[in-house]
XYZ file of C-alpha atoms in Angstrom:
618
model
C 123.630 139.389 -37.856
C 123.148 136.030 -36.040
C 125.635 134.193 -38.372
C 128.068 137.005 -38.413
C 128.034 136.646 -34.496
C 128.100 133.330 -34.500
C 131.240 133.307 -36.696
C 133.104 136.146 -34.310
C 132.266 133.911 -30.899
C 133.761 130.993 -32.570
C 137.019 132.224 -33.399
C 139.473 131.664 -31.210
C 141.711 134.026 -29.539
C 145.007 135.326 -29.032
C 146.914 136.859 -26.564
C 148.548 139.832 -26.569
C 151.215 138.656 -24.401
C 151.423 134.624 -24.278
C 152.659 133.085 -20.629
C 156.706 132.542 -20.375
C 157.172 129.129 -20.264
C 158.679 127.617 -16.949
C 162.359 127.203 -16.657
C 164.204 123.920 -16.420
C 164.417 122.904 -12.858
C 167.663 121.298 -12.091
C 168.071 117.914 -11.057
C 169.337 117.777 -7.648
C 167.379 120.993 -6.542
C 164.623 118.988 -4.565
C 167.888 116.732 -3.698
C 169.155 119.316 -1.163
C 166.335 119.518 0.707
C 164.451 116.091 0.528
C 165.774 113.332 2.967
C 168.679 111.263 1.956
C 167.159 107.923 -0.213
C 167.203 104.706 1.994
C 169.674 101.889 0.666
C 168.532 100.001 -1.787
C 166.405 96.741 -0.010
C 167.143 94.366 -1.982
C 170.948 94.825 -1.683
C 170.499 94.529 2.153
C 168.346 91.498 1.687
C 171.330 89.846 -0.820
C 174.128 90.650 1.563
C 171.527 89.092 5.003
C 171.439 85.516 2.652
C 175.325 86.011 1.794
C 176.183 86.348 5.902
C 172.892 83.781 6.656
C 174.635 81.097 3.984
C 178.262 81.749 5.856
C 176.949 81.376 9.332
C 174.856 77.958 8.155
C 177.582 76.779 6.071
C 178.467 73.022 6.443
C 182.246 74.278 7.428
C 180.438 76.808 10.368
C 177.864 73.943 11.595
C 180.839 71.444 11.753
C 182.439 73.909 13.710
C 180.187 74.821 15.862
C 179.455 71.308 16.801
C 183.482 70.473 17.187
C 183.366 73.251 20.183
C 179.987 71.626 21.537
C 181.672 68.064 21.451
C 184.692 69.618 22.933
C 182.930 71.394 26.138
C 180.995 68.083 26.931
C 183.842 65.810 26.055
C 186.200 67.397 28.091
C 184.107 68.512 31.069
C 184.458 69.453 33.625
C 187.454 71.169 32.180
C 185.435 74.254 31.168
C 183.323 74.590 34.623
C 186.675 74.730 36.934
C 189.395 76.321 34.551
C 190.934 79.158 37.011
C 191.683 76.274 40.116
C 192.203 73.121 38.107
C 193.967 71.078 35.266
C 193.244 67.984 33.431
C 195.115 64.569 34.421
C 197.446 66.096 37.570
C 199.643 68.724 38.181
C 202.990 67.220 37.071
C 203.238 68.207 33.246
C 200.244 70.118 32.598
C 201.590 72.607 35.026
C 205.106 72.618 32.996
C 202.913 72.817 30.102
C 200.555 75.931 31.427
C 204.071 78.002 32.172
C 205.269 76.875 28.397
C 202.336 79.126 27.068
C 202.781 81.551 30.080
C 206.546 81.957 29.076
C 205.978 82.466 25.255
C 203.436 85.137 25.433
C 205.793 87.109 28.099
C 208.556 86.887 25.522
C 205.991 88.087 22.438
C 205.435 91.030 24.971
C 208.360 92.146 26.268
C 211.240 90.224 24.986
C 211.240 88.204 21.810
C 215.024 88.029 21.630
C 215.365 86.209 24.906
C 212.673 83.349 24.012
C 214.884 80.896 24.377
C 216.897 81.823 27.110
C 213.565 81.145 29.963
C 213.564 82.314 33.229
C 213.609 78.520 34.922
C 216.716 76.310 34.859
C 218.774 79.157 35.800
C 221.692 79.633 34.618
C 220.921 77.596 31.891
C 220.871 78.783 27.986
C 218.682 77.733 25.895
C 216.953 76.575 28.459
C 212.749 76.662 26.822
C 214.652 74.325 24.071
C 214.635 71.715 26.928
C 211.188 70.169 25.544
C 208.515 70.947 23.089
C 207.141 74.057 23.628
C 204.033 74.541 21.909
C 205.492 77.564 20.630
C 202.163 77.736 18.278
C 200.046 78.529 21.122
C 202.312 81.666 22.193
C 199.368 84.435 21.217
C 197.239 82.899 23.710
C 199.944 83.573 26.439
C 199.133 87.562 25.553
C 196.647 87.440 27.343
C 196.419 88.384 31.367
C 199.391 87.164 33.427
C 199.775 85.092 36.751
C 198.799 81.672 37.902
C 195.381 82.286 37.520
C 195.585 83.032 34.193
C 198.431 80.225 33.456
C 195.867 78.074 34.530
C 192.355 79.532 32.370
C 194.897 79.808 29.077
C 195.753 75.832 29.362
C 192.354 74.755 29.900
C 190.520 76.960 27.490
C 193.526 75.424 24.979
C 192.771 72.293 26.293
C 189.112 72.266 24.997
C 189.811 74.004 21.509
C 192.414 71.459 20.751
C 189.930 68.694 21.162
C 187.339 71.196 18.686
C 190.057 71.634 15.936
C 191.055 67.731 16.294
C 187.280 66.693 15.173
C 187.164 69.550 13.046
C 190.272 68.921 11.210
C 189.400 65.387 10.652
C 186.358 66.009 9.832
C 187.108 68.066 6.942
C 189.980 66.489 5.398
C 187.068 63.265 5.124
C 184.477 65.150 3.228
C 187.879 66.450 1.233
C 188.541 63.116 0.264
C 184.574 62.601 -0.691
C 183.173 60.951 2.446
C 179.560 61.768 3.423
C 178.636 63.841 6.622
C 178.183 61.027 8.644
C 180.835 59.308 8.156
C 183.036 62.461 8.159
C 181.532 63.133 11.759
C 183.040 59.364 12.298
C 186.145 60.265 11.429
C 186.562 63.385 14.077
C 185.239 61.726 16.566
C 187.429 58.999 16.141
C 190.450 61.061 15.952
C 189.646 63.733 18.096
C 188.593 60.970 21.069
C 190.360 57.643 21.003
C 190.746 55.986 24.255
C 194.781 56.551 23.919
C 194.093 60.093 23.631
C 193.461 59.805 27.497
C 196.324 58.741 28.803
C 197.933 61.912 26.881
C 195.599 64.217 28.801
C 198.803 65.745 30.402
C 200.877 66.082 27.044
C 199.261 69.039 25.160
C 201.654 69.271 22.681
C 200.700 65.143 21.982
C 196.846 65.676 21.847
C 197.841 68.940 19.622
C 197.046 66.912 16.562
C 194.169 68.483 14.588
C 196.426 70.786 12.483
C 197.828 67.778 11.007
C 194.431 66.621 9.450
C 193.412 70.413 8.875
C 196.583 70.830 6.817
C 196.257 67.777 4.792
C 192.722 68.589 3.964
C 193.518 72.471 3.027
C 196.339 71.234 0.729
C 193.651 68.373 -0.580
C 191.446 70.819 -1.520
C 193.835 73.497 -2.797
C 195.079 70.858 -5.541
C 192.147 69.962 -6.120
C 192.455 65.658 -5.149
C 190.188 63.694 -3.764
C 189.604 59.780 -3.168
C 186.563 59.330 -4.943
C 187.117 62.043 -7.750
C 191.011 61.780 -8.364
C 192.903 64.497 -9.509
C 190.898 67.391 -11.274
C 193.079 70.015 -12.283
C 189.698 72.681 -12.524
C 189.382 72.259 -8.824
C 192.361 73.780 -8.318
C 192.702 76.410 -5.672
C 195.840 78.278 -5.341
C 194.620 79.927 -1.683
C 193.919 76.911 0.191
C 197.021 75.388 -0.792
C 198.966 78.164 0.730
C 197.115 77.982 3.857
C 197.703 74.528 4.210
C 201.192 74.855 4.045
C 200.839 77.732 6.782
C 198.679 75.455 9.347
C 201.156 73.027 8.254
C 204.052 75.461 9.272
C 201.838 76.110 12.447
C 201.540 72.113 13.721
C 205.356 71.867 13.137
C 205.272 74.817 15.753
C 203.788 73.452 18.506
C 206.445 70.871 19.123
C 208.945 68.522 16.941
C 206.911 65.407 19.569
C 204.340 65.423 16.876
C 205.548 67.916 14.089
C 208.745 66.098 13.005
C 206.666 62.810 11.651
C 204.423 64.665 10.364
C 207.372 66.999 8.421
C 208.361 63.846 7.225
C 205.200 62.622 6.252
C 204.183 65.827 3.855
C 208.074 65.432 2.088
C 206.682 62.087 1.033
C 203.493 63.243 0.283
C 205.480 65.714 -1.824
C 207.311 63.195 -3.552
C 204.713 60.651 -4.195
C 203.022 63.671 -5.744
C 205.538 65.002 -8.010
C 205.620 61.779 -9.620
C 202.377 60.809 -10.307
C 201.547 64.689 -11.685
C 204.976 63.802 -14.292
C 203.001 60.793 -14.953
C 199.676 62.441 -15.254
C 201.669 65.303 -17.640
C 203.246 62.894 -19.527
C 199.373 61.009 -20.382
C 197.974 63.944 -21.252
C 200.381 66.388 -22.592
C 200.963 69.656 -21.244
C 196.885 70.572 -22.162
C 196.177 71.247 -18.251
C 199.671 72.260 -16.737
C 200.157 72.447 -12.923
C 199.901 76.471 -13.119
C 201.616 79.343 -12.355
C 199.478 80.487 -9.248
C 199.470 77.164 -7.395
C 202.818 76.781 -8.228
C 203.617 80.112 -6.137
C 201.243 79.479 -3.487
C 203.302 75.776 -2.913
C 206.856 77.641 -3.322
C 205.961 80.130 -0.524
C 204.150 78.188 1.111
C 206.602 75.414 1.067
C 209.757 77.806 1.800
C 207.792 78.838 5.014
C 207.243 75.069 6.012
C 210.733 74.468 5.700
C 211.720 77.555 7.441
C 209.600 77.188 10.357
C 211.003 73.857 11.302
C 214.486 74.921 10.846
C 214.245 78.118 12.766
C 212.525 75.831 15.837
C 215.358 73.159 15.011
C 218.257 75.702 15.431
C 218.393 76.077 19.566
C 217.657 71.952 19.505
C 220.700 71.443 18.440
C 222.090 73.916 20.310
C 221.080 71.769 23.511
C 222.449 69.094 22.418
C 225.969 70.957 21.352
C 225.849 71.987 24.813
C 224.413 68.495 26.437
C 225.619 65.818 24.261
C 223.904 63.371 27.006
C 220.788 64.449 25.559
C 220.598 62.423 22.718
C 218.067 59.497 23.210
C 219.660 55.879 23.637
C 217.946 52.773 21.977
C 217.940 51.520 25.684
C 215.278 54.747 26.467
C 213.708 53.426 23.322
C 212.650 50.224 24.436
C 211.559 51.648 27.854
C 208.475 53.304 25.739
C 207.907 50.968 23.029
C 204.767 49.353 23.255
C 204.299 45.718 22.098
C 201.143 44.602 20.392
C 199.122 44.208 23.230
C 199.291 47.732 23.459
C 197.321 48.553 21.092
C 194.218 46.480 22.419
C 194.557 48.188 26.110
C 192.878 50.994 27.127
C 194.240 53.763 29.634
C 192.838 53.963 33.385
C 191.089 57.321 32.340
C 188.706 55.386 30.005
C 184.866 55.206 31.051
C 184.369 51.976 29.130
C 187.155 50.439 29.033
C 189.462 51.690 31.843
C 188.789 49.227 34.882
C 188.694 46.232 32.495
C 191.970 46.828 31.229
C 193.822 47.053 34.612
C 195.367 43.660 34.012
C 196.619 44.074 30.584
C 198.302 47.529 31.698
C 200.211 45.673 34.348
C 201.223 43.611 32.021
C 202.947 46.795 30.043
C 204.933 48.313 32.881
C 205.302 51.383 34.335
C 205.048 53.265 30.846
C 202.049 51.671 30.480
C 200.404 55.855 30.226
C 203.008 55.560 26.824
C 202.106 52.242 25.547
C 198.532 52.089 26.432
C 197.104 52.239 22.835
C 193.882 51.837 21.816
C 192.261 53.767 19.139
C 188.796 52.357 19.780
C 187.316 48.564 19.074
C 184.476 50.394 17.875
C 186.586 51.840 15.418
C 188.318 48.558 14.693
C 185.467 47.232 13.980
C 184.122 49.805 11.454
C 187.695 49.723 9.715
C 187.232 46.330 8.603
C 183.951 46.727 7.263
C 185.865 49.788 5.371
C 188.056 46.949 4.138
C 184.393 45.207 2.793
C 182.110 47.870 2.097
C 183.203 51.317 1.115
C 182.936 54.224 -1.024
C 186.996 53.914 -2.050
C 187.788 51.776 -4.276
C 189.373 48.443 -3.742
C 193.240 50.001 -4.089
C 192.528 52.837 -2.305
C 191.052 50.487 1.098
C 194.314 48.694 0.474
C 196.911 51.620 0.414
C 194.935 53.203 3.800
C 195.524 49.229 5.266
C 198.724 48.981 4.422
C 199.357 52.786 6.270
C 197.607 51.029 9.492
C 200.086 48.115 9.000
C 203.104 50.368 8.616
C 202.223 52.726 11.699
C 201.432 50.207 13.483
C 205.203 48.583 12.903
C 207.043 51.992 13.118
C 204.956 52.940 16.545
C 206.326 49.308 18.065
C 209.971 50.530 18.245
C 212.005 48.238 19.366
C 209.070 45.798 20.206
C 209.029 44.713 16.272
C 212.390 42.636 15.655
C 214.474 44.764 18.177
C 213.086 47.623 15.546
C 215.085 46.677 12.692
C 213.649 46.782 10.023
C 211.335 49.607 11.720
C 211.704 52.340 13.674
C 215.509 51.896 14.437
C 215.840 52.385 10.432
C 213.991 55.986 10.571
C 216.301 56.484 13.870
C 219.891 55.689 12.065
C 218.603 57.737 8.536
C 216.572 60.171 9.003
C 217.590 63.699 10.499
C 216.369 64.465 13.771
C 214.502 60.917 14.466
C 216.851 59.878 17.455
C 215.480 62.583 19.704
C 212.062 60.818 19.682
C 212.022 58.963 22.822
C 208.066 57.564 22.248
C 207.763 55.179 19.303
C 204.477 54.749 20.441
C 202.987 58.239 19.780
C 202.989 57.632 16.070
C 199.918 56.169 16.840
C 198.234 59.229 15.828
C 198.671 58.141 12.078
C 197.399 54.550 13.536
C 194.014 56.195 13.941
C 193.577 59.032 10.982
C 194.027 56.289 8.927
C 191.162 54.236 10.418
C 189.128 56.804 10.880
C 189.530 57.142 7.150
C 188.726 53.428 6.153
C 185.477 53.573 8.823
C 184.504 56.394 7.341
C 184.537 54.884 3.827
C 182.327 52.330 5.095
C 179.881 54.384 7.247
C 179.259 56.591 3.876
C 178.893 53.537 2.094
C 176.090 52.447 4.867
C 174.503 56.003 4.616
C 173.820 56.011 1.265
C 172.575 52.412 0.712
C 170.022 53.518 3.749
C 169.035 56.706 1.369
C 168.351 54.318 -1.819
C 166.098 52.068 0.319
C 164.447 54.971 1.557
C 163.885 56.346 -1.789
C 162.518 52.655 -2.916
C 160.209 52.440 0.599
C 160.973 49.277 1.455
C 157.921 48.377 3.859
C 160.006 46.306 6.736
C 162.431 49.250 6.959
C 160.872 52.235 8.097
C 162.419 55.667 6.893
C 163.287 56.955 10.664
C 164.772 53.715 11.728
C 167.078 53.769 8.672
C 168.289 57.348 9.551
C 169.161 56.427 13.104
C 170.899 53.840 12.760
C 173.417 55.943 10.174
C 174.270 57.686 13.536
C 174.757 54.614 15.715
C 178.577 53.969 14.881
C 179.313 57.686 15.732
C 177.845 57.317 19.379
C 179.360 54.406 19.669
C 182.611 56.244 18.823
C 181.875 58.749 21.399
C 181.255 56.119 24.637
C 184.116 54.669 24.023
C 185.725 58.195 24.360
C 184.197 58.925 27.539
C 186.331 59.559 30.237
C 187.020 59.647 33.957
C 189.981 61.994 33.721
C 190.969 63.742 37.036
C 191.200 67.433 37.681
C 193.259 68.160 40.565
C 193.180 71.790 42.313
C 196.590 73.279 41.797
C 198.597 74.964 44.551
C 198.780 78.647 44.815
C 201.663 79.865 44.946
C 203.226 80.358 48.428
C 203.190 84.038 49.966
C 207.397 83.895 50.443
C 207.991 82.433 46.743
C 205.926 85.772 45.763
C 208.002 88.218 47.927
C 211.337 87.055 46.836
C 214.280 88.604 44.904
C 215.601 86.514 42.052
C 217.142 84.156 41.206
C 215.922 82.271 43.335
C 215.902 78.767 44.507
C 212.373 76.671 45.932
C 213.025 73.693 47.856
C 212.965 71.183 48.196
C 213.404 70.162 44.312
C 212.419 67.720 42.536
C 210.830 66.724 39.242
C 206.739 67.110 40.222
C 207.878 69.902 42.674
C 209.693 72.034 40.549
C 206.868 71.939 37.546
C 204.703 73.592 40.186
C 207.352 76.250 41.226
C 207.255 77.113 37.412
C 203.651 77.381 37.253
C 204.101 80.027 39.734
C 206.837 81.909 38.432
C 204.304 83.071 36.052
C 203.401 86.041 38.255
C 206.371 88.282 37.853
C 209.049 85.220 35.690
C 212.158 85.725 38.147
C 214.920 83.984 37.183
C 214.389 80.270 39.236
C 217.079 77.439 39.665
C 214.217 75.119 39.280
C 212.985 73.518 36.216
C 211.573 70.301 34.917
C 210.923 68.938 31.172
C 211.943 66.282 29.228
C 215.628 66.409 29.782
C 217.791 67.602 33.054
C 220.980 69.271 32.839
C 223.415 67.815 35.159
C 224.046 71.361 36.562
C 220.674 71.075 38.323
C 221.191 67.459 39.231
C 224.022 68.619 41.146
C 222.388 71.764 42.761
C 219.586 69.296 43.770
C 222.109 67.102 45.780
C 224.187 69.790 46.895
C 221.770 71.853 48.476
C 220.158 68.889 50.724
C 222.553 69.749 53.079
C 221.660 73.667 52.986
C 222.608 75.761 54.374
C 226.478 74.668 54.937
C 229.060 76.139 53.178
C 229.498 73.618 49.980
C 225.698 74.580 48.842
C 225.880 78.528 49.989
C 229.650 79.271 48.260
C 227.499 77.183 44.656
C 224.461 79.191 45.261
C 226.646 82.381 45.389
C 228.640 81.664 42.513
C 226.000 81.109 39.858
C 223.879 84.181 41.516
C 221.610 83.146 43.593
C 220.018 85.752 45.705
C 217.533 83.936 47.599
C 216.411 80.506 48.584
C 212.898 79.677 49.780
C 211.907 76.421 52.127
C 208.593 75.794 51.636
C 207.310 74.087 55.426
C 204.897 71.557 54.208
C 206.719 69.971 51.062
C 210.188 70.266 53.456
C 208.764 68.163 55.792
C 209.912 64.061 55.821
C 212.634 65.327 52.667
C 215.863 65.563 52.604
C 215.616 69.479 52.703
C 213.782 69.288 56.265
C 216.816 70.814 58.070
C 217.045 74.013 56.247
C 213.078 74.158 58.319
C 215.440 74.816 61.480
C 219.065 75.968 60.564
C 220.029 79.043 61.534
C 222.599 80.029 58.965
C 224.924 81.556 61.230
C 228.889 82.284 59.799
C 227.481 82.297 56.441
C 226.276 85.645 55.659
C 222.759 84.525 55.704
C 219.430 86.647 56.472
C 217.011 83.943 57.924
C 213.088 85.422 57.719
C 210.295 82.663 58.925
C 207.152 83.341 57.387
C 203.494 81.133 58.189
C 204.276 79.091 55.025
C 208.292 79.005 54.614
C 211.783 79.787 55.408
C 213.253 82.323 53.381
C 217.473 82.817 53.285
C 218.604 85.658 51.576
C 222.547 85.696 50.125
C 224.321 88.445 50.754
C-alpha cells in the first residue's frame, strides 16, 4: 500500500481544462497611451557640434573679428551715427541720399531709378555719379534724414569689416598662414590713403573685389602654394564669386570698371594656361561640366550687370557730351611719385609730418595723397626675400606693384603714354575715369599679398624653433613677435578723421510743395539740401555729384538776382512751384536780397518763417 501510494502522489496531473494562452498584444497598443519617445540624444548632440564647428569656424572668427576691427577702427563712427558723418558733410551727405534714393525706388518705384528726384528737370539724373547701387537694400530700411544718416554710417563700418575680411580670405586662398592673412586685411582694409577717401564710399567700397577673387580661387580650385588641383574644384563658390563680382561692379564703375577689366584678363590668362595644362596631360581631368555652368551663368550675369549699369552712362553723356573727361582733368588728379610716400592729414602717425609734402601736391593733394603704409613697404620687400611663394610667383606680384603703380601716375609717368593714356584711348569706358590715382587699390592688395608671403614665412620658421626649443628664444616671445607686423599695420591706420554734426533740415524746406528750389546753391550747399530731401524726395532743382549740367549752372546764376522777372518767368517754365531762402546760408551770398524782396508784380506769395523765406509761384 505504501508503494502503490507513493507511485499515485508522484504522477503528475492533468487538467481537465488547460489555461487559454494569452493573445498577441499589438505593437503600438501601449504606444497610444505612453508619452511620446524623446529625440534621440545623440542626434541633438551631433547637430550642437555641427552648429558649435560653424559658429567657431576660421571663416566665422575672421569675421567676427573684421566687425570688431571695424567698430574700433572707425570710431567714433558707431557711437554718433544718427547726428554725424565721417570726413564732412560735402560728399558723404550726397553719398547718404545715393542709398536713401535707391531704396525709395526698390519701394515704390523701380522704373523711375534713374530719373532722381534732385537735378530737376534733369533725366537720368542718379547716372550723374556712382551710385553705389549695391547698397540699395539697405536704403529699405526707415526713411528721413535720420535714417539717411544711421544707413551711411552703419555702411560705413561694414565696408571696412568686409575689406579685411575679403582680403583676408582670398590670402589663406592663395595658402598664406593666419597671421599673415590677418596682415593682409589689415593692410588693405586700413592704409593711410584709405583716409583721405573717408568721404568717397563707393572708393573705400573695395572688399568685394578681394572677396570675389578669393571665392572664384577657391571655386577652381588654385592656389599659390598648391597650383592648380582640378579635385579641389568647387562649382558653388565659383558662381558666387562671379555674383559678389557682379555685386562690386554695382556699387559704382569708380572702382568696378578696373576691376571688370582686371577679371577679363584674369579670364584670359586662365584659359590659356588650362589649354596648356589640357594639352600636358590629356583630357584625363577635364575642366567639367558643373564648373563650366556655374562660370557661364555666372559670367553672363557679370557681364550683364555692368552693361545694364553702363546703359543710362551713356545716356548722360548722349545727352551731355561735355561730360566726357579731358586729359587736362587728368593731370589735375594724377599723382606723381611722391605721392605715394605722403600720407593724408587724417593719419594719426603720419598726418602732421606729411603737411609739407602735401603742399607740395596741390590742392588734390586728398586724390594724390598715397600711401599704402611704410610698414607695409617694408614687409613687401622682405616678401621679395623671404616668403612662402616661390621665387616667380614674388616676381609676378612685384611686377603688378610696378605696373599699378605706373597706370595710377596718369599723366605724371611720360605725360601717361605709355600708361594710363593707353588704357584711356583703347579700352571702353576708361576716359570717364577722372582719378588715375585710385588704382591704387591694386597698389596695396598686391603688397599685402607679398607681406603676407613673408609674415607666413616668419610664422612658421618661429613654430620649427619652437618645436626644436631653442634655449635663447623663449616659446612666448617667438609667438608675439608673429603679431608685431600686424599692429604695426594697424597704427599706421589710425586715424584722426572728423565727424561733423549735419544740419537738420530747415522747418520751410519741410513744408514746401515741389519742385522746389533751396537757395542759395551751390556745390557743398546743395549736397545738404539732398540729404534732406530724403524725408518725403520732392522733386528739387538742386543737385551736386561728379558732373553739373549746364542747365543748373545757369539756374544758379540766374536766380542770384531772384526774384526779378528773368529768374521767376525760368523758374515757371521748367515747373517750379516753390523757392525757399534759407536766412543763415543767404546771408553775405549773392542770394541775400531775396532775404528782403518783396516780390510784388510777379505773382509771388512771400511767407517769412524763423528760419527762411519761402516764395510760392503761382
Amino acid at each position: 500500500m505504501t508503494g502503490t501510494e507513493s507511485t499515485v502522489a508522484n504522477e503528475p496531473v492533468t487538467p481537465r481544462h488547460p489555461a487559454p494562452e494569452p493573445e498577441p498584444i499589438e505593437e503600438d497598443a501601449f504606444a497610444r497611451f505612453s508619452p511620446a519617445p524623446e529625440e534621440n540624444p545623440g542626434r541633438l548632440r551631433h547637430l550642437a557640434r555641427r552648429t558649435w564647428r560653424v559658429v567657431v569656424h576660421e571663416w566665422a572668427l575672421a569675421a567676427y573679428v573684421s566687425l570688431a576691427l571695424a567698430v574700433i577702427m572707425t570710431w567714433p563712427t558707431a557711437w554718433y551715427a544718427r547726428f554725424t558723418i565721417p570726413q564732412d558733410t560735402g560728399d558723404p551727405t550726397l553719398q547718404a541720399w545715393q542709398m536713401a534714393w535707391s531704396g525709395h525706388s526698390l519701394k515704390t518705384n523701380i522704373g523711375q531709378l534713374w530719373n532722381s528726384n534732385s537735378f530737376y528737370p534733369e533725366p537720368y539724373s542718379f547716372a550723374f555719379s556712382d551710385t553705389l547701387l549695391g547698397y540699395s537694400p539697405a536704403g529699405l530700411f526707415g526713411t528721413g534724414m535720420q535714417a539717411a544718416l544711421v544707413r551711411y554710417n552703419v555702411m560705413y563700418i561694414l565696408l571696412h569689416a568686409l575689406a579685411f575680411f575679403g582680403a583676408y580670405v582670398l590670402a589663406r586662398q592663395l595658402g598664406s598662414g593666419k597671421t599673415g592673412a590677418a596682415v593682409a586685411g589689415a593692410a588693405f582694409a586700413y592704409a593711410p590713403w584709405r583716409l583721405a577717401q573717408a568721404g568717397h564710399m563707393h572708393i573705400m567700397s573695395t572688399g568685394g573685389i578681394a572677396l570675389a577673387l578669393a571665392m572664384l580661387a577657391r571655386g577652381h580650385g588654385f592656389s599659390l602654394r598648391g597650383g592648380y588641383d582640378p579635385d579641389k574644384r568647387k562649382p558653388g563658390w565659383a558662381l558666387a564669386g562671379w555674383l559678389v563680382a557682379a555685386w562690386q561692379v554695382s556699387l559704382g564703375f569708380g572702382i568696378g570698371l578696373p576691376f571688370a577689366y582686371v577679371v577679363a584678363a584674369i579670364v584670359l590668362v586662365s584659359l590659356v594656361f588650362w589649354f596648356v595644362y589640357r594639352y600636358r596631360n590629356g583630357a584625363h581631368r577635364p575642366f567639367g561640366w558643373k564648373l563650366f555652368s556655374a562660370d557661364l551663368v555666372g559670367g553672363v550675369v557679370f557681364a550683364a550687370v555692368g552693361g545694364l549699369m553702363a546703359l543710362p552712362y551713356l545716356k548722360v553723356v548722349e545727352l551731355h557730351p561735355y561730360a566726357q573727361r579731358s586729359e587736362a582733368e587728368l593731370s589735375w588728379y594724377s599723382p606723381p611719385a611722391l605721392g605715394f610716400f605722403t600720407s593724408p592729414a587724417q593719419d594719426l602717425l603720419w598726418g602732421q609730418a606729411h603737411s609739407g609734402a602735401r603742399e607740395t601736391l596741390g590742392w588734390a593733394a586728398g586724390e594724390t595723397s598715397l600711401l599704402p603704409g611704410f610698414v607695409l613697404y617694408g614687409l613687401a620687400i622682405a616678401g621679395l626675400i623671404l616668403s612662402v611663394w616661390t621665387l616667380r610667383q614674388r616676381l609676378l606680384l612685384f611686377a603688378g606693384v610696378v605696373l599699378s603703380v605706373v597706370l595710377a601716375m596718369g599723366t605724371q609717368f611720360f605725360g601717361g603714354r605709355p600708361g594710363y593714356l593707353w588704357l584711356y584711348d583703347v579700352l571702353p569706358g576708361w576716359d570717364a575715369i577722372r582719378t588715375p590715382g585710385r588704382l591704387v587699390v591694386w597698389t596695396t592688395l598686391l603688397l599685402a599679398l607679398l607681406a603676407a608671403g613673408a609674415v607666413t614665412a616668419f610664422v612658421e620658421q618661429a613654430k620649427q624653433i619652437a618645436v626644436e626649443r631653442v634655449p635663447s628664444r623663449p616659446h612666448p616671445m617667438l609667438r608675439l613677435a608673429t603679431f608685431l607686423p600686424l599692429a604695426l599695420v594697424l597704427i599706421e591706420g589710425l586715424n584722426i578723421t572728423e565727424h561733423p554734426v549735419v544740419p537738420q533740415q530747415p522747418a520751410a524746406m519741410a513744408a514746401a510743395q515741389g519742385p522746389l528750389l533751396v537757395l542759395p546753391s551751390d556745390p557743398l550747399m546743395d549736397m545738404k539740401v539732398m540729404l534732406w530731401s530724403t524725408d518725403r524726395f520732392e522733386p528739387i532743382v538742386n543737385g551736386n555729384s561728379g558732373f553739373q549740367p549746364q542747365s543748373l549752372g545757369e539756374i544758379r546764376e540766374l536766380t542770384k538776382n531772384f526774384p526779378d522777372q528773368a529768374s521767376v518767368d525760368r523758374l515757371r517754365q521748367i515747373g517750379v512751384k516753390t523757392v525757399v531762402v534759407l536766412k543763415e546760408e543767404a546771408k553775405g551770398s549773392p542770394y541775400e536780397a531775396a532775404l528782403t524782396a518783396s516780390g510784388d508784380g510777379l505773382g509771388l506769395q512771400r511767407t517769412e518763417t524763423a528760419d527762411a523765406v519761402t516764395f510760392t509761384l503761382s
